[in-house]
PDB file of C-alpha atoms in Angstrom:
ATOM      1  CA  MET A   1      59.022 -59.767 -54.342  1.00  0.00           C
ATOM      2  CA  ASN A   2      58.773 -56.769 -55.639  1.00  0.00           C
ATOM      3  CA  ILE A   3      60.897 -57.972 -58.988  1.00  0.00           C
ATOM      4  CA  LYS A   4      60.804 -60.128 -61.900  1.00  0.00           C
ATOM      5  CA  TRP A   5      64.389 -61.979 -62.475  1.00  0.00           C
ATOM      6  CA  ASP A   6      66.001 -62.636 -65.415  1.00  0.00           C
ATOM      7  CA  ALA A   7      67.001 -65.897 -64.370  1.00  0.00           C
ATOM      8  CA  GLU A   8      69.596 -65.956 -67.586  1.00  0.00           C
ATOM      9  CA  GLY A   9      71.324 -63.331 -67.016  1.00  0.00           C
ATOM     10  CA  TYR A  10      71.705 -63.433 -62.942  1.00  0.00           C
ATOM     11  CA  ILE A  11      73.151 -67.056 -63.408  1.00  0.00           C
ATOM     12  CA  GLN A  12      75.257 -65.684 -66.134  1.00  0.00           C
ATOM     13  CA  ASN A  13      76.265 -62.430 -64.955  1.00  0.00           C
ATOM     14  CA  PHE A  14      75.832 -62.245 -61.502  1.00  0.00           C
ATOM     15  CA  GLY A  15      77.461 -65.060 -59.984  1.00  0.00           C
ATOM     16  CA  PHE A  16      79.286 -63.282 -57.114  1.00  0.00           C
ATOM     17  CA  VAL A  17      75.802 -62.903 -55.231  1.00  0.00           C
ATOM     18  CA  HIS A  18      76.118 -66.450 -54.338  1.00  0.00           C
ATOM     19  CA  GLU A  19      80.128 -66.444 -54.025  1.00  0.00           C
ATOM     20  CA  TYR A  20      79.437 -63.861 -51.427  1.00  0.00           C
ATOM     21  CA  GLY A  21      76.732 -65.987 -49.622  1.00  0.00           C
ATOM     22  CA  LYS A  22      79.358 -68.696 -49.126  1.00  0.00           C
ATOM     23  CA  ASP A  23      80.600 -66.719 -45.897  1.00  0.00           C
ATOM     24  CA  VAL A  24      77.304 -66.300 -44.365  1.00  0.00           C
ATOM     25  CA  ILE A  25      77.052 -70.271 -44.643  1.00  0.00           C
ATOM     26  CA  SER A  26      79.606 -70.130 -41.764  1.00  0.00           C
ATOM     27  CA  LEU A  27      77.067 -68.604 -38.993  1.00  0.00           C
ATOM     28  CA  ILE A  28      75.292 -71.938 -39.145  1.00  0.00           C
ATOM     29  CA  ASP A  29      76.806 -74.152 -36.113  1.00  0.00           C
ATOM     30  CA  ALA A  30      73.838 -76.833 -37.008  1.00  0.00           C
ATOM     31  CA  PRO A  31      74.821 -80.696 -36.606  1.00  0.00           C
ATOM     32  CA  LYS A  32      75.185 -82.667 -40.164  1.00  0.00           C
ATOM     33  CA  GLY A  33      72.219 -83.528 -40.667  1.00  0.00           C
ATOM     34  CA  SER A  34      69.893 -80.647 -39.662  1.00  0.00           C
ATOM     35  CA  PHE A  35      67.116 -79.689 -42.097  1.00  0.00           C
ATOM     36  CA  VAL A  36      68.200 -76.044 -43.455  1.00  0.00           C
ATOM     37  CA  VAL A  37      65.802 -73.861 -45.391  1.00  0.00           C
ATOM     38  CA  ASP A  38      67.410 -71.488 -48.465  1.00  0.00           C
ATOM     39  CA  LEU A  39      64.909 -69.200 -48.360  1.00  0.00           C
ATOM     40  CA  GLY A  40      65.198 -67.313 -51.421  1.00  0.00           C
ATOM     41  CA  CYS A  41      67.411 -69.604 -53.071  1.00  0.00           C
ATOM     42  CA  GLY A  42      67.396 -68.335 -56.514  1.00  0.00           C
ATOM     43  CA  ASN A  43      69.287 -70.891 -59.071  1.00  0.00           C
ATOM     44  CA  GLY A  44      70.408 -73.179 -55.785  1.00  0.00           C
ATOM     45  CA  ALA A  45      73.700 -72.369 -55.644  1.00  0.00           C
ATOM     46  CA  LEU A  46      73.698 -72.121 -51.861  1.00  0.00           C
ATOM     47  CA  THR A  47      71.126 -74.786 -51.738  1.00  0.00           C
ATOM     48  CA  LYS A  48      73.620 -76.734 -53.017  1.00  0.00           C
ATOM     49  CA  LYS A  49      76.264 -75.526 -50.792  1.00  0.00           C
ATOM     50  CA  LEU A  50      74.515 -76.164 -47.460  1.00  0.00           C
ATOM     51  CA  GLN A  51      74.235 -79.775 -49.261  1.00  0.00           C
ATOM     52  CA  GLU A  52      77.811 -80.283 -48.991  1.00  0.00           C
ATOM     53  CA  ASN A  53      78.307 -79.063 -45.953  1.00  0.00           C
ATOM     54  CA  GLY A  54      76.173 -81.969 -44.868  1.00  0.00           C
ATOM     55  CA  TYR A  55      72.517 -80.353 -44.760  1.00  0.00           C
ATOM     56  CA  ASP A  56      69.010 -82.142 -45.704  1.00  0.00           C
ATOM     57  CA  VAL A  57      67.964 -79.110 -47.738  1.00  0.00           C
ATOM     58  CA  LEU A  58      65.068 -77.546 -49.295  1.00  0.00           C
ATOM     59  CA  GLY A  59      65.085 -74.448 -51.527  1.00  0.00           C
ATOM     60  CA  VAL A  60      62.257 -72.260 -51.787  1.00  0.00           C
ATOM     61  CA  ASP A  61      61.845 -68.933 -54.058  1.00  0.00           C
ATOM     62  CA  ALA A  62      59.127 -66.872 -55.281  1.00  0.00           C
ATOM     63  CA  SER A  63      60.337 -67.004 -58.958  1.00  0.00           C
ATOM     64  CA  SER A  64      59.263 -69.724 -60.957  1.00  0.00           C
ATOM     65  CA  ASP A  65      61.819 -68.967 -63.123  1.00  0.00           C
ATOM     66  CA  MET A  66      64.621 -69.089 -60.484  1.00  0.00           C
ATOM     67  CA  ILE A  67      63.088 -72.587 -59.343  1.00  0.00           C
ATOM     68  CA  GLU A  68      62.749 -73.958 -62.630  1.00  0.00           C
ATOM     69  CA  ALA A  69      66.490 -73.133 -63.282  1.00  0.00           C
ATOM     70  CA  ALA A  70      67.257 -74.613 -59.958  1.00  0.00           C
ATOM     71  CA  LYS A  71      65.610 -77.765 -60.394  1.00  0.00           C
ATOM     72  CA  LYS A  72      67.368 -78.555 -64.015  1.00  0.00           C
ATOM     73  CA  ILE A  73      71.120 -77.375 -62.171  1.00  0.00           C
ATOM     74  CA  HIS A  74      70.227 -79.836 -59.478  1.00  0.00           C
ATOM     75  CA  PRO A  75      68.111 -82.291 -59.803  1.00  0.00           C
ATOM     76  CA  ASP A  76      68.908 -84.380 -56.555  1.00  0.00           C
ATOM     77  CA  ILE A  77      67.838 -81.659 -54.489  1.00  0.00           C
ATOM     78  CA  ASP A  78      64.105 -80.549 -53.526  1.00  0.00           C
ATOM     79  CA  PHE A  79      63.382 -76.911 -54.540  1.00  0.00           C
ATOM     80  CA  ILE A  80      59.138 -74.927 -54.099  1.00  0.00           C
ATOM     81  CA  CYS A  81      57.765 -71.929 -55.534  1.00  0.00           C
ATOM     82  CA  ASP A  82      56.648 -70.180 -52.035  1.00  0.00           C
ATOM     83  CA  ASP A  83      56.464 -66.767 -50.650  1.00  0.00           C
ATOM     84  CA  ILE A  84      58.487 -65.758 -47.849  1.00  0.00           C
ATOM     85  CA  LEU A  85      55.154 -64.149 -46.499  1.00  0.00           C
ATOM     86  CA  SER A  86      53.119 -67.203 -46.749  1.00  0.00           C
ATOM     87  CA  PHE A  87      55.551 -70.266 -46.913  1.00  0.00           C
ATOM     88  CA  SER A  88      54.870 -73.130 -44.734  1.00  0.00           C
ATOM     89  CA  LEU A  89      56.646 -76.152 -44.371  1.00  0.00           C
ATOM     90  CA  GLU A  90      55.968 -79.953 -43.349  1.00  0.00           C
ATOM     91  CA  GLU A  91      58.691 -80.329 -41.327  1.00  0.00           C
ATOM     92  CA  LYS A  92      59.749 -77.376 -39.443  1.00  0.00           C
ATOM     93  CA  ALA A  93      63.483 -75.781 -39.964  1.00  0.00           C
ATOM     94  CA  ASP A  94      66.409 -75.905 -37.656  1.00  0.00           C
ATOM     95  CA  VAL A  95      67.771 -73.522 -39.598  1.00  0.00           C
ATOM     96  CA  ILE A  96      66.336 -71.088 -42.306  1.00  0.00           C
ATOM     97  CA  PHE A  97      69.123 -69.515 -44.368  1.00  0.00           C
ATOM     98  CA  SER A  98      68.979 -66.538 -46.367  1.00  0.00           C
ATOM     99  CA  ASN A  99      71.433 -64.828 -48.715  1.00  0.00           C
ATOM    100  CA  ALA A 100      70.214 -60.795 -50.651  1.00  0.00           C
ATOM    101  CA  VAL A 101      67.035 -61.667 -50.332  1.00  0.00           C
ATOM    102  CA  MET A 102      65.188 -59.638 -47.589  1.00  0.00           C
ATOM    103  CA  HIS A 103      66.215 -56.188 -49.241  1.00  0.00           C
ATOM    104  CA  TRP A 104      63.467 -56.888 -51.775  1.00  0.00           C
ATOM    105  CA  ILE A 105      60.815 -57.247 -49.353  1.00  0.00           C
ATOM    106  CA  ASP A 106      58.896 -54.133 -48.833  1.00  0.00           C
ATOM    107  CA  LYS A 107      59.362 -52.562 -45.656  1.00  0.00           C
ATOM    108  CA  GLU A 108      55.791 -52.538 -44.550  1.00  0.00           C
ATOM    109  CA  LYS A 109      56.016 -56.224 -45.107  1.00  0.00           C
ATOM    110  CA  GLN A 110      59.011 -57.257 -43.153  1.00  0.00           C
ATOM    111  CA  GLU A 111      57.030 -57.799 -39.871  1.00  0.00           C
ATOM    112  CA  LYS A 112      54.854 -60.170 -41.642  1.00  0.00           C
ATOM    113  CA  ALA A 113      57.589 -62.047 -43.217  1.00  0.00           C
ATOM    114  CA  ALA A 114      59.960 -62.166 -39.879  1.00  0.00           C
ATOM    115  CA  TYR A 115      56.526 -63.339 -38.489  1.00  0.00           C
ATOM    116  CA  ASN A 116      56.157 -66.082 -41.069  1.00  0.00           C
ATOM    117  CA  ILE A 117      60.013 -66.991 -40.982  1.00  0.00           C
ATOM    118  CA  PHE A 118      59.826 -67.203 -36.897  1.00  0.00           C
ATOM    119  CA  SER A 119      56.272 -69.615 -36.985  1.00  0.00           C
ATOM    120  CA  GLN A 120      58.505 -72.287 -39.507  1.00  0.00           C
ATOM    121  CA  LEU A 121      61.481 -72.586 -37.147  1.00  0.00           C
ATOM    122  CA  LYS A 122      62.266 -75.058 -34.674  1.00  0.00           C
ATOM    123  CA  PRO A 123      62.415 -74.317 -31.053  1.00  0.00           C
ATOM    124  CA  GLY A 124      66.116 -73.416 -30.625  1.00  0.00           C
ATOM    125  CA  GLY A 125      66.366 -72.751 -34.138  1.00  0.00           C
ATOM    126  CA  ASN A 126      67.860 -70.233 -36.448  1.00  0.00           C
ATOM    127  CA  PHE A 127      67.578 -67.547 -38.991  1.00  0.00           C
ATOM    128  CA  VAL A 128      70.883 -66.552 -40.648  1.00  0.00           C
ATOM    129  CA  CYS A 129      70.744 -64.055 -43.032  1.00  0.00           C
ATOM    130  CA  GLU A 130      72.505 -61.911 -45.337  1.00  0.00           C
ATOM    131  CA  PHE A 131      71.179 -58.973 -47.290  1.00  0.00           C
ATOM    132  CA  GLY A 132      71.864 -54.923 -48.363  1.00  0.00           C
ATOM    133  CA  GLY A 133      71.889 -52.806 -45.345  1.00  0.00           C
ATOM    134  CA  LYS A 134      71.988 -49.085 -44.915  1.00  0.00           C
ATOM    135  CA  GLY A 135      73.770 -47.148 -47.742  1.00  0.00           C
ATOM    136  CA  CYS A 136      73.934 -50.105 -50.313  1.00  0.00           C
ATOM    137  CA  ALA A 137      74.484 -48.576 -53.266  1.00  0.00           C
ATOM    138  CA  GLU A 138      74.207 -45.617 -52.241  1.00  0.00           C
ATOM    139  CA  THR A 139      76.432 -43.743 -54.673  1.00  0.00           C
ATOM    140  CA  VAL A 140      74.369 -45.375 -57.597  1.00  0.00           C
ATOM    141  CA  HIS A 141      70.934 -44.807 -56.360  1.00  0.00           C
ATOM    142  CA  VAL A 142      71.952 -40.688 -55.495  1.00  0.00           C
ATOM    143  CA  GLU A 143      73.155 -40.424 -58.884  1.00  0.00           C
ATOM    144  CA  LEU A 144      69.768 -42.172 -60.404  1.00  0.00           C
ATOM    145  CA  GLU A 145      67.866 -39.388 -58.586  1.00  0.00           C
ATOM    146  CA  LYS A 146      69.418 -36.366 -59.357  1.00  0.00           C
ATOM    147  CA  LEU A 147      69.117 -37.589 -63.159  1.00  0.00           C
ATOM    148  CA  PHE A 148      65.218 -38.304 -62.465  1.00  0.00           C
ATOM    149  CA  ALA A 149      64.864 -34.970 -61.300  1.00  0.00           C
ATOM    150  CA  LYS A 150      66.604 -32.949 -64.290  1.00  0.00           C
ATOM    151  CA  ARG A 151      63.969 -34.568 -66.552  1.00  0.00           C
ATOM    152  CA  GLY A 152      61.400 -33.982 -63.742  1.00  0.00           C
ATOM    153  CA  LEU A 153      60.574 -37.418 -62.841  1.00  0.00           C
ATOM    154  CA  LYS A 154      60.362 -38.851 -59.536  1.00  0.00           C
ATOM    155  CA  TYR A 155      62.541 -41.900 -58.644  1.00  0.00           C
ATOM    156  CA  LYS A 156      61.618 -44.347 -56.296  1.00  0.00           C
ATOM    157  CA  ARG A 157      63.806 -46.411 -54.108  1.00  0.00           C
ATOM    158  CA  ALA A 158      62.648 -50.424 -54.275  1.00  0.00           C
ATOM    159  CA  PHE A 159      65.041 -51.436 -51.446  1.00  0.00           C
ATOM    160  CA  TYR A 160      64.683 -51.832 -47.974  1.00  0.00           C
ATOM    161  CA  PHE A 161      68.203 -51.275 -46.564  1.00  0.00           C
ATOM    162  CA  PRO A 162      67.706 -51.128 -42.840  1.00  0.00           C
ATOM    163  CA  THR A 163      70.600 -50.352 -40.140  1.00  0.00           C
ATOM    164  CA  ILE A 164      70.584 -53.076 -37.258  1.00  0.00           C
ATOM    165  CA  GLY A 165      69.099 -50.678 -34.793  1.00  0.00           C
ATOM    166  CA  GLU A 166      66.224 -50.487 -37.545  1.00  0.00           C
ATOM    167  CA  TYR A 167      65.883 -54.501 -38.695  1.00  0.00           C
ATOM    168  CA  ALA A 168      66.980 -56.082 -35.233  1.00  0.00           C
ATOM    169  CA  PRO A 169      63.428 -54.998 -33.427  1.00  0.00           C
ATOM    170  CA  ILE A 170      61.452 -56.408 -36.270  1.00  0.00           C
ATOM    171  CA  LEU A 171      63.316 -59.868 -35.051  1.00  0.00           C
ATOM    172  CA  GLU A 172      62.329 -58.975 -31.488  1.00  0.00           C
ATOM    173  CA  LYS A 173      58.983 -58.264 -32.009  1.00  0.00           C
ATOM    174  CA  ALA A 174      58.450 -61.599 -34.096  1.00  0.00           C
ATOM    175  CA  GLY A 175      60.032 -63.603 -31.017  1.00  0.00           C
ATOM    176  CA  PHE A 176      63.848 -63.825 -31.937  1.00  0.00           C
ATOM    177  CA  ILE A 177      66.886 -63.177 -29.832  1.00  0.00           C
ATOM    178  CA  ILE A 178      69.471 -61.706 -31.493  1.00  0.00           C
ATOM    179  CA  ARG A 179      72.899 -63.429 -31.502  1.00  0.00           C
ATOM    180  CA  CYS A 180      74.741 -61.570 -34.035  1.00  0.00           C
ATOM    181  CA  ALA A 181      74.489 -58.638 -35.925  1.00  0.00           C
ATOM    182  CA  VAL A 182      76.929 -56.551 -37.879  1.00  0.00           C
ATOM    183  CA  LEU A 183      76.656 -53.975 -40.566  1.00  0.00           C
ATOM    184  CA  PHE A 184      79.483 -53.583 -43.053  1.00  0.00           C
ATOM    185  CA  ASP A 185      80.913 -52.237 -46.572  1.00  0.00           C
ATOM    186  CA  ARG A 186      81.373 -54.461 -48.992  1.00  0.00           C
ATOM    187  CA  PRO A 187      82.658 -52.874 -52.141  1.00  0.00           C
ATOM    188  CA  THR A 188      81.551 -55.355 -54.671  1.00  0.00           C
ATOM    189  CA  PRO A 189      83.128 -55.772 -58.237  1.00  0.00           C
ATOM    190  CA  GLN A 190      80.930 -56.330 -61.210  1.00  0.00           C
ATOM    191  CA  LYS A 191      81.659 -59.429 -63.843  1.00  0.00           C
ATOM    192  CA  THR A 192      80.846 -57.446 -67.096  1.00  0.00           C
ATOM    193  CA  GLU A 193      82.571 -54.603 -69.225  1.00  0.00           C
ATOM    194  CA  ASP A 194      79.687 -52.605 -68.718  1.00  0.00           C
ATOM    195  CA  GLY A 195      79.181 -53.862 -65.309  1.00  0.00           C
ATOM    196  CA  LEU A 196      77.159 -50.506 -63.863  1.00  0.00           C
ATOM    197  CA  ALA A 197      74.286 -50.130 -66.654  1.00  0.00           C
ATOM    198  CA  ASP A 198      73.815 -54.562 -66.181  1.00  0.00           C
ATOM    199  CA  TRP A 199      73.927 -54.044 -62.570  1.00  0.00           C
ATOM    200  CA  ILE A 200      71.325 -51.172 -62.980  1.00  0.00           C
ATOM    201  CA  ARG A 201      69.241 -53.067 -66.060  1.00  0.00           C
ATOM    202  CA  MET A 202      69.260 -56.285 -63.697  1.00  0.00           C
ATOM    203  CA  PHE A 203      68.227 -55.158 -59.921  1.00  0.00           C
ATOM    204  CA  ASN A 204      66.999 -51.577 -60.328  1.00  0.00           C
ATOM    205  CA  LYS A 205      63.955 -52.019 -62.320  1.00  0.00           C
ATOM    206  CA  THR A 206      61.415 -50.376 -60.595  1.00  0.00           C
ATOM    207  CA  PRO A 207      62.161 -46.828 -61.347  1.00  0.00           C
ATOM    208  CA  PHE A 208      62.240 -47.254 -64.441  1.00  0.00           C
ATOM    209  CA  LYS A 209      58.162 -48.709 -64.857  1.00  0.00           C
ATOM    210  CA  GLY A 210      56.914 -46.426 -67.063  1.00  0.00           C
ATOM    211  CA  ILE A 211      59.665 -44.913 -68.893  1.00  0.00           C
ATOM    212  CA  SER A 212      60.455 -44.976 -72.537  1.00  0.00           C
ATOM    213  CA  ASP A 213      63.175 -47.862 -73.604  1.00  0.00           C
ATOM    214  CA  LYS A 214      64.951 -44.737 -74.865  1.00  0.00           C
ATOM    215  CA  GLU A 215      64.477 -42.601 -72.173  1.00  0.00           C
ATOM    216  CA  LYS A 216      66.040 -45.449 -70.056  1.00  0.00           C
ATOM    217  CA  LYS A 217      69.008 -46.149 -72.447  1.00  0.00           C
ATOM    218  CA  GLU A 218      69.683 -42.456 -72.391  1.00  0.00           C
ATOM    219  CA  ILE A 219      69.370 -42.297 -68.452  1.00  0.00           C
ATOM    220  CA  ILE A 220      71.603 -45.469 -67.675  1.00  0.00           C
ATOM    221  CA  SER A 221      73.757 -44.101 -69.920  1.00  0.00           C
ATOM    222  CA  GLU A 222      74.663 -40.770 -68.091  1.00  0.00           C
ATOM    223  CA  ALA A 223      74.855 -42.109 -65.147  1.00  0.00           C
ATOM    224  CA  CYS A 224      77.937 -44.517 -66.123  1.00  0.00           C
ATOM    225  CA  GLU A 225      79.328 -41.985 -67.846  1.00  0.00           C
ATOM    226  CA  ASP A 226      79.246 -39.259 -64.442  1.00  0.00           C
ATOM    227  CA  LEU A 227      80.239 -42.214 -62.082  1.00  0.00           C
ATOM    228  CA  HIS A 228      83.030 -43.665 -64.473  1.00  0.00           C
ATOM    229  CA  SER A 229      85.476 -41.743 -61.812  1.00  0.00           C
ATOM    230  CA  VAL A 230      83.899 -42.920 -59.041  1.00  0.00           C
ATOM    231  CA  LEU A 231      83.377 -46.565 -59.313  1.00  0.00           C
ATOM    232  CA  HIS A 232      85.255 -47.924 -61.987  1.00  0.00           C
ATOM    233  CA  LYS A 233      88.652 -48.958 -61.050  1.00  0.00           C
ATOM    234  CA  ASP A 234      91.713 -51.237 -62.505  1.00  0.00           C
ATOM    235  CA  GLY A 235      89.090 -51.576 -64.967  1.00  0.00           C
ATOM    236  CA  LYS A 236      86.064 -53.317 -63.239  1.00  0.00           C
ATOM    237  CA  TRP A 237      83.016 -51.667 -62.117  1.00  0.00           C
ATOM    238  CA  ILE A 238      82.421 -51.903 -58.679  1.00  0.00           C
ATOM    239  CA  VAL A 239      79.811 -50.927 -56.662  1.00  0.00           C
ATOM    240  CA  ASP A 240      79.666 -49.697 -53.636  1.00  0.00           C
ATOM    241  CA  TYR A 241      77.610 -52.603 -51.511  1.00  0.00           C
ATOM    242  CA  VAL A 242      76.885 -52.020 -47.499  1.00  0.00           C
ATOM    243  CA  ARG A 243      75.551 -55.323 -45.985  1.00  0.00           C
ATOM    244  CA  ILE A 244      73.819 -56.238 -42.791  1.00  0.00           C
ATOM    245  CA  ARG A 245      74.203 -59.726 -41.447  1.00  0.00           C
ATOM    246  CA  ILE A 246      72.069 -61.523 -38.613  1.00  0.00           C
ATOM    247  CA  LYS A 247      71.959 -64.837 -36.814  1.00  0.00           C
ATOM    248  CA  ALA A 248      68.248 -64.902 -34.591  1.00  0.00           C
ATOM    249  CA  GLU A 249      66.975 -67.574 -32.373  1.00  0.00           C
ATOM    250  CA  LYS A 250      63.833 -68.858 -31.599  1.00  0.00           C
ATOM    251  CA  PRO A 251      63.647 -69.464 -27.861  1.00  0.00           C
ATOM    252  CA  LEU A 252      63.407 -72.560 -26.786  1.00  0.00           C
ATOM    253  CA  GLU A 253      60.697 -72.234 -24.612  1.00  0.00           C
ATOM    254  CA  ILE A 254      58.119 -69.948 -26.235  1.00  0.00           C
TER     255      ILE A 254
END
C-alpha cells in the first residue's frame, strides 16, 4: 500500500470508515462457519463484526501498526501482517472481504492484486469489496491541484479511483465472474471540528512529500478557507466520497 498509517489518529477520528463498511458485509451470503478473510483489516473493527456474524475470520493488513492495534483491541481474533499483492493463506478462503482498501493500491499493481486474491479463494468463493470510485473527493483534489500549481508545485494523485468499466475487467481477467457492481455518491461527514484539514493530513500524505511543514500548513489552511462554503454544512465538514462496490465469484470449475 502507498501510505503509512497513523493508527491512533485513524482509530480516534475516522471510525466512519468501518461504520460504513458494515453495510458492505450484507453482500456476503456464505453460511455461518465459513472462512472469511478481512483484507486490509485496519484496526479489526469489521473483522470483529464478521466474527459476530458467525464466520471463522482472519484479519490481514500491510500496516504493522494497524495489526498491533487490532491484536490489542481484539485478542480473540487472528491477525497477520501481510501485503495484498503477495499474501498466502494456509487454508483458502470462502470469502475475501475488503473495505476502503483497493484505492490505496497503485493502478499498475491492481492486476497483480486481483490475481492474488483470486488464488487465495476456494472455487465458488467470493471477493466482496468497496472502495473509492471515480470522482471520490474530487472537489478536494481539484482545489489542492490549484493551490499546488499556484506555488509551482506538481500535485500527485496517489489514489486509484476507477469506474466499474475500468475495474470489473481487471477482476474478469484474473478469472472472476462479476455478480454485483455499483458506483454511487456517498457524501461523508467528518468527525472533528477541523474535519477537512484532518482528512487531508490523514489520507492525502503523498502529494506533500518533500514540502516543508510551513508550506503544507499554508496549503491546507487555504484549501479549507476556499472550500468552506462548498463542503462545510450544518456545522460539519462533508467530503464528497464516491464508492464502488463489487461482488465477484471464483468459478467452481477452473
